[in-house]
């Protein structure tokens, strides 16, 4: 029965949907209230009204002569909300001033604050939503609601629901209450717009709600101790709904730390807490669990708060063992560690993680299967791959040897498959992921076998992953003590920082004579190299001989060092032997441990190619598709062609002597570095010169014809010819996709460097055909190359020609780019596609002003 | 003014240097607290410095250099250089020209030059096994005395100037001594077996001897305030050694170089930096206290034979490429 049943005859508009139930015998309470209503509505006498209202307060049971319990109950059940609505209706400035000093208002408010909280809350919400805005009544009601919250009546609302026994109308009322309690900030925000009070902001309201939930839980625990039955399902619903609204942080941020402390020593609290989470409706389970995993400081706490929820509740099991691990990858590493640690802590839950025999859900097995599937490697974003890899490592850290031994073969099988397909990938991050997981997992799964060891660079990620693989100490360690400690003494961190800063001041003020010595800044000492013997050949031909026939390794080394300089010094002599020299260099092997051998060889090759472009490029490009080269050599060819093209197309390279790359192997050859003295001189000139016109102050770019113009064809077209014809040792469309990716990148670079050349147009056409043929390639690195090639075409080929001759290809490319930008699993691919699309947009913008007039 | 006193000629070593007990131990600064290096490597390195100026015209390899604090030219000091052909050139650092040329070693290489602080006297040692004393006063340039040497090694002589008109000379093979030297003079000698020895000159005994190198010692210098010295040899390392209160030498550390061969080592008079002359054509500059490398001067195109510091911190280097380069590094403030 709804409590709003009652005085339909005097406030009919509020009772439209309520069925009337007239008692055959009018009760005493009813008569009293009818009389009071009559007095209130007719009288203008403040004193009388005051007395009437005061007399009604005895039904709350708090005065010296309270009404009979059944009368109180009848009042609360039947008459209270209606009477409150009536009071709301009476609210006006004049009426409040009938008594001095706000006594009337105080009395009026006390009905809302002291009467049954759920009905008072509902009437408050209803009248706020129903009031005209802005009005006196609205403001009064809003202030009253804020007061209602601040004196903790919300706890009373929820407490009432926990105590009540289910009646026929109970679910409906609870539903309404739930909506209003959780939706309060939204409703108030909508109603009050800019006049909203800070109390009702979600960031303030939900922590308050968390506090109130906690207070109700305290009451529940107390009454359970006293032997009274209570239900927490309304609290669970409130929690669930708040979490679904996305307020996990606010509510659970308050709730979880406190619960962590409270559940520490008390079984009753633990049981209440488990109950609270279990009763969360299924539709909110995911949100609540995610919030708990996020807010809990560690697996121990999580285990205490959730109990064996995952084994009891199907939905919870699905969320914890599948959704958060396989379908999402948004959890942070601490969350993931809490989650998997929670699963590993109890024997019942542990069986979910890893169980002997063929059972359905086994987290580790499935993780490894997901990790090992080659299609997943191709189609899953790198971030998620990392996520799964980390989850595997954490799982392994939690599991013992014996558990792993039972299904070793299955695990190893899926691991090895994953390692193999990862190592085949042309993306370094994917390869590295494979290496790390393979190393760690094989050592754990198969400890007696020979350890796998890969070479990979250490970085943030590898360190993080290796740290995850370390087994965590199982003790209830500092993660536990953290929050309770913080609650006890909030000022402790401050004191610590003060302590830390104390001794630091000590060594600062040591004597000044020493400090001044440190002003001796060392000069650049890169010239300080080992002196080589003076056996270096003085001619290019001499180098050639030294590199081919010589058994004198010092001479061989010296020749290698001297070669680049000699080539640039005597271009004519180089041209006589250019192809031969390129051949020698291409086949050159590192025979002694020369520092920076690869760099020296590459620079020499680039120098030869730049000095005599056409024949050397022709030679190199034919060798690219020849038999009996290693992949390394083929990729070297591509690199050399790119670098040589870059050098040839560098504006102004004729005017200046070619710059010799600095000899350390890491430096990028061909990169023009402005000498330091020039910077100093220019700075000085700038300081002393006053300029009257603010033109472009920058250096005018060196101007000159693109030397690459004449030879671009030699570089470009032969590379395109045979890519689809596999050799015995070299299959670009098959296993050697790494080289294919490199080829695509090289072609893109050559295209880009051929800007402002005559041959750009046919090159662009050929390149777009190449791209079109390979556009659905499965390897992300190849696709990246293709996408950058498309961008290069758009940048290098003149707009008019693009539109005149390549329109169809462009339209085709555009739809493909759109697809890639939306659907490609690789992030870089999507980015490159978007960039290419932007370039296309720019083209269209250029076209539009032309066509519009 | 010179007398001779025979020292044991057992090892014709590579370098000699006088110190006195007083100099070594009566000074106040005995040791300097070593602070950990906190240099930020992030800042870009300065490009290698260029010489302030270059003196050309020696017409043969320069084997000896010495700054002479301007007796005549009041402003800047004179620079003396000894060449492979036996000539001693006196350069004015003001005009950067040769002021005078002395020829007294019969065309044989001049290996050591030193002026005495009191008078305008110059000592020069040559490969003709003669040590000449020159009188340069009032534009004279005449040999006033000479000592015949018996050593044909690379060892240079050393001189300890005491009171007025009294000085002590140590030469390899045969040493010189004036009887009346009040504090106990000590002599450091580097030997071809790579060891450095400390001699008590008055009692004519070796106080201490320490093996620093595996190759002959080619040059050494000593910082008497900190009682630390450095020596360079034909090998690939510099050795830093120290002298404790019991007059015992101890190797403090070695500093490995890129290329072998150090012809000369000098510590700047303010004891802040030291310079080495390298057979690899390079001059290396180190921070003396920490031995942190500061600069590598790759200017010369032949072996650097000698380095010298002026009192104001100017560095001169002489090389087989017949040039003398003058550098101003980390000028004193």
CSV table of N, CA and C in Angstrom, one decimal, chain A residues 708-714 716-717 751 754 756-765 797 801:
chain,number,residue,atom,x,y,z
A,708,UNK,N,68.8,15.0,-58.3
A,708,UNK,CA,68.2,13.7,-58.3
A,708,UNK,C,67.3,13.5,-59.6
A,709,UNK,N,67.0,14.7,-60.1
A,709,UNK,CA,66.1,14.7,-61.3
A,709,UNK,C,66.6,13.7,-62.4
A,710,UNK,N,67.9,13.8,-62.7
A,710,UNK,CA,68.4,13.0,-63.9
A,710,UNK,C,68.4,11.5,-63.6
A,711,UNK,N,68.5,11.2,-62.4
A,711,UNK,CA,68.8,9.8,-62.1
A,711,UNK,C,67.7,9.1,-61.3
A,712,UNK,N,66.7,9.8,-61.0
A,712,UNK,CA,65.6,9.2,-60.1
A,712,UNK,C,65.1,7.9,-60.7
A,713,UNK,N,65.0,7.9,-62.0
A,713,UNK,CA,64.5,6.7,-62.6
A,713,UNK,C,65.4,5.4,-62.3
A,714,UNK,N,66.7,5.6,-62.3
A,714,UNK,CA,67.6,4.5,-62.1
A,714,UNK,C,67.4,4.0,-60.7
A,716,UNK,N,64.5,4.2,-58.9
A,716,UNK,CA,63.2,3.9,-58.5
A,716,UNK,C,62.6,2.7,-59.3
A,717,UNK,N,62.6,2.8,-60.6
A,717,UNK,CA,61.8,1.8,-61.3
A,717,UNK,C,62.3,0.4,-61.2
A,751,UNK,N,60.2,8.6,-53.7
A,751,UNK,CA,59.2,9.4,-54.3
A,751,UNK,C,59.2,10.8,-53.7
A,754,UNK,N,62.0,12.9,-54.9
A,754,UNK,CA,61.9,13.3,-56.3
A,754,UNK,C,60.9,14.5,-56.5
A,756,UNK,N,59.7,18.0,-57.4
A,756,UNK,CA,60.1,19.0,-58.4
A,756,UNK,C,61.0,18.4,-59.5
A,757,UNK,N,60.8,17.1,-59.7
A,757,UNK,CA,61.5,16.5,-60.9
A,757,UNK,C,60.5,16.1,-62.0
A,758,UNK,N,61.0,16.0,-63.2
A,758,UNK,CA,60.2,15.7,-64.3
A,758,UNK,C,59.5,14.3,-64.1
A,759,UNK,N,60.3,13.4,-63.5
A,759,UNK,CA,59.9,12.0,-63.5
A,759,UNK,C,58.9,11.7,-62.4
A,760,UNK,N,58.6,12.7,-61.6
A,760,UNK,CA,57.7,12.5,-60.4
A,760,UNK,C,56.4,11.9,-60.8
A,761,UNK,N,55.9,12.4,-61.9
A,761,UNK,CA,54.5,11.9,-62.3
A,761,UNK,C,54.5,10.4,-62.7
A,762,UNK,N,55.3,9.9,-63.6
A,762,UNK,CA,55.3,8.5,-63.8
A,762,UNK,C,55.7,7.7,-62.5
A,763,UNK,N,56.5,8.2,-61.7
A,763,UNK,CA,56.9,7.5,-60.5
A,763,UNK,C,55.7,7.4,-59.6
A,764,UNK,N,54.9,8.5,-59.5
A,764,UNK,CA,53.7,8.5,-58.6
A,764,UNK,C,52.7,7.5,-59.1
A,765,UNK,N,52.6,7.4,-60.5
A,765,UNK,CA,51.6,6.5,-61.0
A,765,UNK,C,52.0,5.0,-60.7
A,797,UNK,N,54.0,14.8,-56.3
A,797,UNK,CA,53.5,15.0,-57.7
A,797,UNK,C,52.7,16.4,-57.7
A,801,UNK,N,48.9,17.7,-62.2
A,801,UNK,CA,49.1,16.4,-62.8
A,801,UNK,C,48.4,15.3,-62.0
